[in-house]
Amino acid sequence: MLNIISILFASTIRSATPLIFPALGGTFSERSGVVNIGLDGMMTVGAFSAVLVSYKTGSPLLGLFGAMMIGGLFGWLLAFLSIHFKANQVVVGTAINILAGSLTTFLLIEIWGKPGQTDNVSYFTPWGPFNMFTYLALILVAVSYYVLYKTPFGLRIRAVGEHPRAADTLGVNVYIMRYICVIISGILAGIGGASLSIGSISLFKEGMVAGKGFIALAAMIFGKWHPIGAALACLFFGLADAIQTISMSLGLNVPKEFLFALPYLLTMLAVSGVVGKATAPAADGVPYEKGEK
């Protein structure tokens, strides 16, 4: 029994790790007032870029930096379209998800000459029971909390997400703050994608992200747009995934279709408010126009 609990605990942590990065990224973005539906696509390009750079250089560390750069670039694209052009943020995020899936499929054939998956590349070997990304995720939860709630920079982020006009009046550049936060969200989502590829199976497979960006978005909402709350929600969803894995390995008489659907069922319950009402930042999703009354 004790052995099963320890396996379940370790599996929960491992399953939650790829969710924590985009959940933190979404927290930064939405705390500044920009909805980031594109987290799933940013994870996808992050996972692919990490493998591509690691394949070309032989260095998983450079692969991680590649994932961060491409994730940040896609974050900049979301920011540019939704802040500069004031495009609908949900539509832009959806387009980014579609673009990421199509682009990686095309590049798989162009670079590796085959669909489906890449060749194996250099990756991060585990450090003890977990890989490097797990420890990095826990550090970033603490760093994100400190930045958002203990620094002037974090106060400005929350100000432009709650009352951008008041922040503007006090000299805070709303546009720059939102750009920075959306790019941060892309970088963190890229790291989350890298944790799936060079952090675990040493290759990229089509569909490997499997909606984890949306689960991370639900975790952020479930965690009430708070770094620690979002991380705890990721552990909750990670537990659901771990239960699925453990139940199947133990041969328990539970329909596998239900086990596969469990994380997504919990996601729907979280965002529907069944497990607790969550109130978004007041200006979340609202484009800001300087000078408007």
PDB file of C-alpha atoms in Angstrom:
ATOM      1  CA  MET A   1       0.000   0.000   0.000  1.00  0.00           C
ATOM      2  CA  LEU A   2       2.796   2.405   0.945  1.00  0.00           C
ATOM      3  CA  ASN A   3       4.559   1.585  -2.306  1.00  0.00           C
ATOM      4  CA  ILE A   4       1.430   2.429  -4.329  1.00  0.00           C
ATOM      5  CA  ILE A   5       1.098   5.773  -2.519  1.00  0.00           C
ATOM      6  CA  SER A   6       4.733   6.666  -3.231  1.00  0.00           C
ATOM      7  CA  ILE A   7       4.321   5.728  -6.899  1.00  0.00           C
ATOM      8  CA  LEU A   8       1.111   7.769  -7.086  1.00  0.00           C
ATOM      9  CA  PHE A   9       2.829  10.769  -5.487  1.00  0.00           C
ATOM     10  CA  ALA A  10       5.788  10.641  -7.876  1.00  0.00           C
ATOM     11  CA  SER A  11       3.496  10.170 -10.867  1.00  0.00           C
ATOM     12  CA  THR A  12       1.378  13.143  -9.764  1.00  0.00           C
ATOM     13  CA  ILE A  13       4.430  15.411  -9.583  1.00  0.00           C
ATOM     14  CA  ARG A  14       5.664  14.250 -12.982  1.00  0.00           C
ATOM     15  CA  SER A  15       2.246  14.727 -14.594  1.00  0.00           C
ATOM     16  CA  ALA A  16       1.818  18.177 -13.060  1.00  0.00           C
ATOM     17  CA  THR A  17       5.226  19.487 -14.155  1.00  0.00           C
ATOM     18  CA  PRO A  18       4.359  20.279 -17.816  1.00  0.00           C
ATOM     19  CA  LEU A  19       1.172  22.018 -16.632  1.00  0.00           C
ATOM     20  CA  ILE A  20       2.810  24.311 -14.095  1.00  0.00           C
ATOM     21  CA  PHE A  21       4.863  26.288 -16.633  1.00  0.00           C
ATOM     22  CA  PRO A  22       1.974  27.356 -18.910  1.00  0.00           C
ATOM     23  CA  ALA A  23      -0.293  27.879 -15.880  1.00  0.00           C
ATOM     24  CA  LEU A  24       2.231  30.366 -14.485  1.00  0.00           C
ATOM     25  CA  GLY A  25       2.530  31.936 -17.924  1.00  0.00           C
ATOM     26  CA  GLY A  26      -1.219  32.317 -18.173  1.00  0.00           C
ATOM     27  CA  THR A  27      -1.243  33.895 -14.719  1.00  0.00           C
ATOM     28  CA  PHE A  28       1.210  36.601 -15.816  1.00  0.00           C
ATOM     29  CA  SER A  29      -0.670  37.251 -19.053  1.00  0.00           C
ATOM     30  CA  GLU A  30      -4.138  37.437 -17.562  1.00  0.00           C
ATOM     31  CA  ARG A  31      -3.031  39.373 -14.491  1.00  0.00           C
ATOM     32  CA  SER A  32      -1.942  42.044 -16.964  1.00  0.00           C
ATOM     33  CA  GLY A  33      -5.284  41.921 -18.776  1.00  0.00           C
ATOM     34  CA  VAL A  34      -4.602  39.693 -21.820  1.00  0.00           C
ATOM     35  CA  VAL A  35      -6.344  36.337 -22.243  1.00  0.00           C
ATOM     36  CA  ASN A  36      -3.921  33.727 -23.572  1.00  0.00           C
ATOM     37  CA  ILE A  37      -5.869  30.919 -25.223  1.00  0.00           C
ATOM     38  CA  GLY A  38      -2.750  30.122 -27.269  1.00  0.00           C
ATOM     39  CA  LEU A  39      -0.895  28.343 -24.456  1.00  0.00           C
ATOM     40  CA  ASP A  40      -1.456  24.952 -26.080  1.00  0.00           C
ATOM     41  CA  GLY A  41       0.058  26.111 -29.367  1.00  0.00           C
ATOM     42  CA  MET A  42       2.983  27.751 -27.570  1.00  0.00           C
ATOM     43  CA  MET A  43       3.650  24.473 -25.775  1.00  0.00           C
ATOM     44  CA  THR A  44       3.555  22.664 -29.122  1.00  0.00           C
ATOM     45  CA  VAL A  45       6.116  24.918 -30.806  1.00  0.00           C
ATOM     46  CA  GLY A  46       8.202  24.856 -27.624  1.00  0.00           C
ATOM     47  CA  ALA A  47       8.287  21.059 -27.620  1.00  0.00           C
ATOM     48  CA  PHE A  48       9.196  20.972 -31.313  1.00  0.00           C
ATOM     49  CA  SER A  49      11.820  23.726 -31.115  1.00  0.00           C
ATOM     50  CA  ALA A  50      13.527  22.072 -28.148  1.00  0.00           C
ATOM     51  CA  VAL A  51      13.933  18.857 -30.128  1.00  0.00           C
ATOM     52  CA  LEU A  52      15.015  20.659 -33.305  1.00  0.00           C
ATOM     53  CA  VAL A  53      17.744  22.711 -31.590  1.00  0.00           C
ATOM     54  CA  SER A  54      18.902  19.717 -29.557  1.00  0.00           C
ATOM     55  CA  TYR A  55      19.030  17.684 -32.800  1.00  0.00           C
ATOM     56  CA  LYS A  56      21.110  20.324 -34.582  1.00  0.00           C
ATOM     57  CA  THR A  57      23.473  21.133 -31.692  1.00  0.00           C
ATOM     58  CA  GLY A  58      23.513  17.980 -29.572  1.00  0.00           C
ATOM     59  CA  SER A  59      22.790  20.117 -26.495  1.00  0.00           C
ATOM     60  CA  PRO A  60      19.473  19.797 -24.617  1.00  0.00           C
ATOM     61  CA  LEU A  61      20.301  23.024 -22.759  1.00  0.00           C
ATOM     62  CA  LEU A  62      20.418  24.917 -26.057  1.00  0.00           C
ATOM     63  CA  GLY A  63      17.220  23.076 -26.965  1.00  0.00           C
ATOM     64  CA  LEU A  64      15.586  24.544 -23.858  1.00  0.00           C
ATOM     65  CA  PHE A  65      16.739  28.037 -24.834  1.00  0.00           C
ATOM     66  CA  GLY A  66      15.341  27.449 -28.319  1.00  0.00           C
ATOM     67  CA  ALA A  67      11.968  26.505 -26.845  1.00  0.00           C
ATOM     68  CA  MET A  68      11.985  29.646 -24.702  1.00  0.00           C
ATOM     69  CA  MET A  69      12.817  31.869 -27.677  1.00  0.00           C
ATOM     70  CA  ILE A  70      10.173  30.422 -29.999  1.00  0.00           C
ATOM     71  CA  GLY A  71       7.581  30.381 -27.212  1.00  0.00           C
ATOM     72  CA  GLY A  72       8.411  34.023 -26.495  1.00  0.00           C
ATOM     73  CA  LEU A  73       8.124  34.828 -30.214  1.00  0.00           C
ATOM     74  CA  PHE A  74       4.629  33.350 -30.347  1.00  0.00           C
ATOM     75  CA  GLY A  75       3.828  35.263 -27.166  1.00  0.00           C
ATOM     76  CA  TRP A  76       4.986  38.447 -28.913  1.00  0.00           C
ATOM     77  CA  LEU A  77       2.723  37.589 -31.869  1.00  0.00           C
ATOM     78  CA  LEU A  78      -0.285  37.276 -29.559  1.00  0.00           C
ATOM     79  CA  ALA A  79       0.640  40.533 -27.839  1.00  0.00           C
ATOM     80  CA  PHE A  80       1.195  42.380 -31.126  1.00  0.00           C
ATOM     81  CA  LEU A  81      -2.163  41.372 -32.581  1.00  0.00           C
ATOM     82  CA  SER A  82      -4.240  41.733 -29.423  1.00  0.00           C
ATOM     83  CA  ILE A  83      -2.590  44.849 -27.958  1.00  0.00           C
ATOM     84  CA  HIS A  84      -1.394  46.800 -31.002  1.00  0.00           C
ATOM     85  CA  PHE A  85      -4.260  45.911 -33.346  1.00  0.00           C
ATOM     86  CA  LYS A  86      -6.783  45.186 -30.547  1.00  0.00           C
ATOM     87  CA  ALA A  87      -7.852  41.952 -32.209  1.00  0.00           C
ATOM     88  CA  ASN A  88     -10.139  39.587 -30.342  1.00  0.00           C
ATOM     89  CA  GLN A  89      -7.805  37.802 -27.930  1.00  0.00           C
ATOM     90  CA  VAL A  90      -9.675  34.499 -27.968  1.00  0.00           C
ATOM     91  CA  VAL A  91      -9.682  34.384 -31.779  1.00  0.00           C
ATOM     92  CA  VAL A  92      -5.965  35.237 -31.965  1.00  0.00           C
ATOM     93  CA  GLY A  93      -5.114  32.577 -29.378  1.00  0.00           C
ATOM     94  CA  THR A  94      -7.159  30.001 -31.287  1.00  0.00           C
ATOM     95  CA  ALA A  95      -5.373  30.942 -34.510  1.00  0.00           C
ATOM     96  CA  ILE A  96      -2.007  30.482 -32.771  1.00  0.00           C
ATOM     97  CA  ASN A  97      -3.035  26.982 -31.692  1.00  0.00           C
ATOM     98  CA  ILE A  98      -3.986  26.097 -35.267  1.00  0.00           C
ATOM     99  CA  LEU A  99      -0.803  27.667 -36.664  1.00  0.00           C
ATOM    100  CA  ALA A 100       1.393  25.768 -34.199  1.00  0.00           C
ATOM    101  CA  GLY A 101      -0.133  22.404 -35.074  1.00  0.00           C
ATOM    102  CA  SER A 102       0.069  22.988 -38.821  1.00  0.00           C
ATOM    103  CA  LEU A 103       3.589  24.448 -38.726  1.00  0.00           C
ATOM    104  CA  THR A 104       5.072  21.578 -36.722  1.00  0.00           C
ATOM    105  CA  THR A 105       3.417  19.017 -39.013  1.00  0.00           C
ATOM    106  CA  PHE A 106       4.928  20.747 -42.059  1.00  0.00           C
ATOM    107  CA  LEU A 107       8.389  21.055 -40.503  1.00  0.00           C
ATOM    108  CA  LEU A 108       8.412  17.403 -39.448  1.00  0.00           C
ATOM    109  CA  ILE A 109       8.231  16.392 -43.102  1.00  0.00           C
ATOM    110  CA  GLU A 110      10.596  19.131 -44.291  1.00  0.00           C
ATOM    111  CA  ILE A 111      13.337  18.409 -41.731  1.00  0.00           C
ATOM    112  CA  TRP A 112      12.966  14.713 -40.860  1.00  0.00           C
ATOM    113  CA  GLY A 113      11.281  13.602 -44.063  1.00  0.00           C
ATOM    114  CA  LYS A 114       8.500  11.757 -42.300  1.00  0.00           C
ATOM    115  CA  PRO A 115       5.236  12.579 -40.513  1.00  0.00           C
ATOM    116  CA  GLY A 116       4.325  11.644 -36.966  1.00  0.00           C
ATOM    117  CA  GLN A 117       7.495  12.080 -34.974  1.00  0.00           C
ATOM    118  CA  THR A 118      11.150  13.119 -34.997  1.00  0.00           C
ATOM    119  CA  ASP A 119      14.230  11.015 -34.383  1.00  0.00           C
ATOM    120  CA  ASN A 120      15.566  10.678 -30.849  1.00  0.00           C
ATOM    121  CA  VAL A 121      17.758  13.539 -29.645  1.00  0.00           C
ATOM    122  CA  SER A 122      19.836  14.450 -26.598  1.00  0.00           C
ATOM    123  CA  TYR A 123      17.635  15.154 -23.594  1.00  0.00           C
ATOM    124  CA  PHE A 124      17.791  15.918 -19.873  1.00  0.00           C
ATOM    125  CA  THR A 125      18.328  12.743 -17.876  1.00  0.00           C
ATOM    126  CA  PRO A 126      16.488  12.488 -14.530  1.00  0.00           C
ATOM    127  CA  TRP A 127      17.980  13.990 -11.384  1.00  0.00           C
ATOM    128  CA  GLY A 128      16.912  11.479  -8.770  1.00  0.00           C
ATOM    129  CA  PRO A 129      13.202  10.612  -8.990  1.00  0.00           C
ATOM    130  CA  PHE A 130      12.393  13.624 -11.200  1.00  0.00           C
ATOM    131  CA  ASN A 131      13.911  15.487 -14.109  1.00  0.00           C
ATOM    132  CA  MET A 132      15.351  18.991 -14.078  1.00  0.00           C
ATOM    133  CA  PHE A 133      12.043  20.517 -15.187  1.00  0.00           C
ATOM    134  CA  THR A 134      10.265  19.432 -11.992  1.00  0.00           C
ATOM    135  CA  TYR A 135      12.732  21.294  -9.790  1.00  0.00           C
ATOM    136  CA  LEU A 136      12.639  24.286 -12.141  1.00  0.00           C
ATOM    137  CA  ALA A 137       8.831  24.370 -11.965  1.00  0.00           C
ATOM    138  CA  LEU A 138       8.844  24.491  -8.167  1.00  0.00           C
ATOM    139  CA  ILE A 139      11.425  27.293  -8.182  1.00  0.00           C
ATOM    140  CA  LEU A 140       9.412  29.301 -10.707  1.00  0.00           C
ATOM    141  CA  VAL A 141       6.244  29.017  -8.604  1.00  0.00           C
ATOM    142  CA  ALA A 142       8.062  30.726  -5.720  1.00  0.00           C
ATOM    143  CA  VAL A 143       9.683  33.282  -8.043  1.00  0.00           C
ATOM    144  CA  SER A 144       6.351  34.091  -9.710  1.00  0.00           C
ATOM    145  CA  TYR A 145       4.650  34.608  -6.361  1.00  0.00           C
ATOM    146  CA  TYR A 146       7.443  36.896  -5.189  1.00  0.00           C
ATOM    147  CA  VAL A 147       7.451  38.924  -8.412  1.00  0.00           C
ATOM    148  CA  LEU A 148       3.673  39.365  -8.553  1.00  0.00           C
ATOM    149  CA  TYR A 149       3.049  40.135  -4.880  1.00  0.00           C
ATOM    150  CA  LYS A 150       6.292  41.426  -3.378  1.00  0.00           C
ATOM    151  CA  THR A 151       7.766  43.737  -6.021  1.00  0.00           C
ATOM    152  CA  PRO A 152       6.786  47.077  -7.610  1.00  0.00           C
ATOM    153  CA  PHE A 153       6.864  45.334 -11.000  1.00  0.00           C
ATOM    154  CA  GLY A 154       4.228  42.846  -9.815  1.00  0.00           C
ATOM    155  CA  LEU A 155       2.096  45.669  -8.443  1.00  0.00           C
ATOM    156  CA  ARG A 156       2.179  47.325 -11.871  1.00  0.00           C
ATOM    157  CA  ILE A 157       1.174  44.052 -13.540  1.00  0.00           C
ATOM    158  CA  ARG A 158      -1.837  43.669 -11.271  1.00  0.00           C
ATOM    159  CA  ALA A 159      -2.720  47.339 -11.672  1.00  0.00           C
ATOM    160  CA  VAL A 160      -2.886  47.202 -15.483  1.00  0.00           C
ATOM    161  CA  GLY A 161      -5.023  44.062 -15.226  1.00  0.00           C
ATOM    162  CA  GLU A 162      -7.463  45.523 -12.723  1.00  0.00           C
ATOM    163  CA  HIS A 163      -7.670  49.215 -13.607  1.00  0.00           C
ATOM    164  CA  PRO A 164      -5.428  50.141 -16.552  1.00  0.00           C
ATOM    165  CA  ARG A 165      -6.647  53.734 -16.759  1.00  0.00           C
ATOM    166  CA  ALA A 166      -5.712  54.421 -13.136  1.00  0.00           C
ATOM    167  CA  ALA A 167      -2.322  52.778 -13.712  1.00  0.00           C
ATOM    168  CA  ASP A 168      -1.811  54.911 -16.829  1.00  0.00           C
ATOM    169  CA  THR A 169      -2.657  58.033 -14.857  1.00  0.00           C
ATOM    170  CA  LEU A 170       0.092  57.132 -12.373  1.00  0.00           C
ATOM    171  CA  GLY A 171       2.651  56.830 -15.179  1.00  0.00           C
ATOM    172  CA  VAL A 172       2.589  53.067 -15.808  1.00  0.00           C
ATOM    173  CA  ASN A 173       2.858  52.189 -19.502  1.00  0.00           C
ATOM    174  CA  VAL A 174      -0.029  49.749 -19.905  1.00  0.00           C
ATOM    175  CA  TYR A 175       1.035  48.593 -23.364  1.00  0.00           C
ATOM    176  CA  ILE A 176       4.610  47.760 -22.382  1.00  0.00           C
ATOM    177  CA  MET A 177       3.530  45.938 -19.221  1.00  0.00           C
ATOM    178  CA  ARG A 178       1.087  43.811 -21.188  1.00  0.00           C
ATOM    179  CA  TYR A 179       3.658  43.068 -23.897  1.00  0.00           C
ATOM    180  CA  ILE A 180       6.172  41.931 -21.275  1.00  0.00           C
ATOM    181  CA  CYS A 181       3.669  39.684 -19.500  1.00  0.00           C
ATOM    182  CA  VAL A 182       2.356  38.021 -22.667  1.00  0.00           C
ATOM    183  CA  ILE A 183       5.913  37.351 -23.859  1.00  0.00           C
ATOM    184  CA  ILE A 184       6.706  35.875 -20.418  1.00  0.00           C
ATOM    185  CA  SER A 185       3.665  33.616 -20.794  1.00  0.00           C
ATOM    186  CA  GLY A 186       4.978  32.410 -24.161  1.00  0.00           C
ATOM    187  CA  ILE A 187       8.437  31.717 -22.735  1.00  0.00           C
ATOM    188  CA  LEU A 188       6.977  29.711 -19.841  1.00  0.00           C
ATOM    189  CA  ALA A 189       4.658  27.779 -22.158  1.00  0.00           C
ATOM    190  CA  GLY A 190       7.670  27.000 -24.349  1.00  0.00           C
ATOM    191  CA  ILE A 191       9.474  25.574 -21.314  1.00  0.00           C
ATOM    192  CA  GLY A 192       6.392  23.478 -20.582  1.00  0.00           C
ATOM    193  CA  GLY A 193       6.518  22.084 -24.115  1.00  0.00           C
ATOM    194  CA  ALA A 194      10.226  21.344 -23.779  1.00  0.00           C
ATOM    195  CA  SER A 195       9.537  19.412 -20.579  1.00  0.00           C
ATOM    196  CA  LEU A 196       7.364  17.042 -22.623  1.00  0.00           C
ATOM    197  CA  SER A 197       9.946  16.419 -25.343  1.00  0.00           C
ATOM    198  CA  ILE A 198      13.561  16.773 -24.192  1.00  0.00           C
ATOM    199  CA  GLY A 199      12.458  16.393 -20.570  1.00  0.00           C
ATOM    200  CA  SER A 200      10.932  12.947 -20.895  1.00  0.00           C
ATOM    201  CA  ILE A 201      10.825  10.988 -24.178  1.00  0.00           C
ATOM    202  CA  SER A 202      13.705  12.645 -26.136  1.00  0.00           C
ATOM    203  CA  LEU A 203      11.647  13.270 -29.276  1.00  0.00           C
ATOM    204  CA  PHE A 204       8.674  15.224 -30.598  1.00  0.00           C
ATOM    205  CA  LYS A 205       5.453  13.472 -31.566  1.00  0.00           C
ATOM    206  CA  GLU A 206       2.420  15.012 -33.186  1.00  0.00           C
ATOM    207  CA  GLY A 207      -0.324  15.426 -30.594  1.00  0.00           C
ATOM    208  CA  MET A 208       2.037  14.969 -27.645  1.00  0.00           C
ATOM    209  CA  VAL A 209       0.792  18.163 -25.979  1.00  0.00           C
ATOM    210  CA  ALA A 210      -2.735  16.687 -26.076  1.00  0.00           C
ATOM    211  CA  GLY A 211      -4.574  19.729 -24.784  1.00  0.00           C
ATOM    212  CA  LYS A 212      -2.307  20.278 -21.796  1.00  0.00           C
ATOM    213  CA  GLY A 213      -2.244  24.002 -22.540  1.00  0.00           C
ATOM    214  CA  PHE A 214      -6.008  24.111 -22.032  1.00  0.00           C
ATOM    215  CA  ILE A 215      -5.731  22.081 -18.831  1.00  0.00           C
ATOM    216  CA  ALA A 216      -3.108  24.580 -17.624  1.00  0.00           C
ATOM    217  CA  LEU A 217      -5.504  27.403 -18.479  1.00  0.00           C
ATOM    218  CA  ALA A 218      -8.185  25.683 -16.395  1.00  0.00           C
ATOM    219  CA  ALA A 219      -5.680  25.219 -13.555  1.00  0.00           C
ATOM    220  CA  MET A 220      -4.943  28.939 -13.644  1.00  0.00           C
ATOM    221  CA  ILE A 221      -8.668  29.721 -13.353  1.00  0.00           C
ATOM    222  CA  PHE A 222      -9.153  27.046 -10.687  1.00  0.00           C
ATOM    223  CA  GLY A 223      -6.202  28.570  -8.824  1.00  0.00           C
ATOM    224  CA  LYS A 224      -7.827  32.018  -9.019  1.00  0.00           C
ATOM    225  CA  TRP A 225      -5.048  33.637 -11.075  1.00  0.00           C
ATOM    226  CA  HIS A 226      -2.531  33.081  -8.264  1.00  0.00           C
ATOM    227  CA  PRO A 227       0.832  31.301  -8.855  1.00  0.00           C
ATOM    228  CA  ILE A 228       0.553  29.030  -5.824  1.00  0.00           C
ATOM    229  CA  GLY A 229      -3.127  28.344  -6.433  1.00  0.00           C
ATOM    230  CA  ALA A 230      -2.412  27.526 -10.076  1.00  0.00           C
ATOM    231  CA  ALA A 231       0.414  25.161  -9.092  1.00  0.00           C
ATOM    232  CA  LEU A 232      -1.817  23.358  -6.578  1.00  0.00           C
ATOM    233  CA  ALA A 233      -4.512  23.041  -9.250  1.00  0.00           C
ATOM    234  CA  CYS A 234      -1.907  21.554 -11.601  1.00  0.00           C
ATOM    235  CA  LEU A 235      -1.136  18.970  -8.919  1.00  0.00           C
ATOM    236  CA  PHE A 236      -4.857  18.216  -8.732  1.00  0.00           C
ATOM    237  CA  PHE A 237      -5.018  17.602 -12.486  1.00  0.00           C
ATOM    238  CA  GLY A 238      -1.720  15.722 -12.286  1.00  0.00           C
ATOM    239  CA  LEU A 239      -3.287  13.446  -9.687  1.00  0.00           C
ATOM    240  CA  ALA A 240      -6.134  12.666 -12.090  1.00  0.00           C
ATOM    241  CA  ASP A 241      -3.605  11.710 -14.750  1.00  0.00           C
ATOM    242  CA  ALA A 242      -1.601   9.671 -12.243  1.00  0.00           C
ATOM    243  CA  ILE A 243      -4.720   7.773 -11.158  1.00  0.00           C
ATOM    244  CA  GLN A 244      -5.303   6.902 -14.792  1.00  0.00           C
ATOM    245  CA  THR A 245      -1.772   5.542 -15.159  1.00  0.00           C
ATOM    246  CA  ILE A 246      -1.737   3.633 -11.866  1.00  0.00           C
ATOM    247  CA  SER A 247      -5.192   2.117 -12.413  1.00  0.00           C
ATOM    248  CA  MET A 248      -4.256   0.802 -15.833  1.00  0.00           C
ATOM    249  CA  SER A 249      -0.917  -0.604 -14.638  1.00  0.00           C
ATOM    250  CA  LEU A 250      -2.612  -2.361 -11.696  1.00  0.00           C
ATOM    251  CA  GLY A 251      -5.282  -3.783 -13.979  1.00  0.00           C
ATOM    252  CA  LEU A 252      -8.180  -2.349 -11.981  1.00  0.00           C
ATOM    253  CA  ASN A 253     -11.637  -3.008 -13.396  1.00  0.00           C
ATOM    254  CA  VAL A 254     -12.335   0.589 -14.415  1.00  0.00           C
ATOM    255  CA  PRO A 255     -13.303   1.491 -18.003  1.00  0.00           C
ATOM    256  CA  LYS A 256     -10.170   2.885 -19.665  1.00  0.00           C
ATOM    257  CA  GLU A 257     -12.292   5.420 -21.554  1.00  0.00           C
ATOM    258  CA  PHE A 258     -13.344   6.961 -18.236  1.00  0.00           C
ATOM    259  CA  LEU A 259      -9.747   7.077 -17.024  1.00  0.00           C
ATOM    260  CA  PHE A 260      -8.569   8.772 -20.225  1.00  0.00           C
ATOM    261  CA  ALA A 261     -11.390  11.333 -19.944  1.00  0.00           C
ATOM    262  CA  LEU A 262     -10.907  12.024 -16.219  1.00  0.00           C
ATOM    263  CA  PRO A 263      -8.390  14.923 -16.499  1.00  0.00           C
ATOM    264  CA  TYR A 264     -10.557  16.625 -19.122  1.00  0.00           C
ATOM    265  CA  LEU A 265     -13.739  16.058 -17.115  1.00  0.00           C
ATOM    266  CA  LEU A 266     -12.115  17.732 -14.120  1.00  0.00           C
ATOM    267  CA  THR A 267     -11.031  20.574 -16.405  1.00  0.00           C
ATOM    268  CA  MET A 268     -14.635  21.226 -17.435  1.00  0.00           C
ATOM    269  CA  LEU A 269     -15.784  21.115 -13.831  1.00  0.00           C
ATOM    270  CA  ALA A 270     -13.071  23.609 -12.840  1.00  0.00           C
ATOM    271  CA  VAL A 271     -13.862  26.203 -15.501  1.00  0.00           C
ATOM    272  CA  SER A 272     -17.626  25.828 -15.059  1.00  0.00           C
ATOM    273  CA  GLY A 273     -17.374  26.951 -11.437  1.00  0.00           C
ATOM    274  CA  VAL A 274     -18.594  23.679  -9.919  1.00  0.00           C
ATOM    275  CA  VAL A 275     -15.475  23.472  -7.738  1.00  0.00           C
ATOM    276  CA  GLY A 276     -15.527  27.114  -6.712  1.00  0.00           C
ATOM    277  CA  LYS A 277     -16.311  30.456  -8.276  1.00  0.00           C
ATOM    278  CA  ALA A 278     -13.332  32.334  -9.703  1.00  0.00           C
ATOM    279  CA  THR A 279     -13.337  36.032 -10.564  1.00  0.00           C
ATOM    280  CA  ALA A 280     -10.923  37.162 -13.244  1.00  0.00           C
ATOM    281  CA  PRO A 281      -8.986  40.447 -13.082  1.00  0.00           C
ATOM    282  CA  ALA A 282     -11.408  43.252 -13.913  1.00  0.00           C
ATOM    283  CA  ALA A 283      -9.735  44.259 -17.205  1.00  0.00           C
ATOM    284  CA  ASP A 284      -8.881  40.715 -18.346  1.00  0.00           C
ATOM    285  CA  GLY A 285      -9.581  40.416 -22.068  1.00  0.00           C
ATOM    286  CA  VAL A 286     -10.437  44.107 -22.459  1.00  0.00           C
ATOM    287  CA  PRO A 287      -8.250  45.997 -25.001  1.00  0.00           C
ATOM    288  CA  TYR A 288      -6.909  49.280 -23.672  1.00  0.00           C
ATOM    289  CA  GLU A 289      -7.124  52.480 -25.673  1.00  0.00           C
ATOM    290  CA  LYS A 290      -5.080  55.338 -24.265  1.00  0.00           C
ATOM    291  CA  GLY A 291      -7.108  58.520 -23.959  1.00  0.00           C
ATOM    292  CA  GLU A 292     -10.544  56.861 -24.024  1.00  0.00           C
ATOM    293  CA  LYS A 293     -13.002  57.781 -21.288  1.00  0.00           C
TER     294      LYS A 293
END
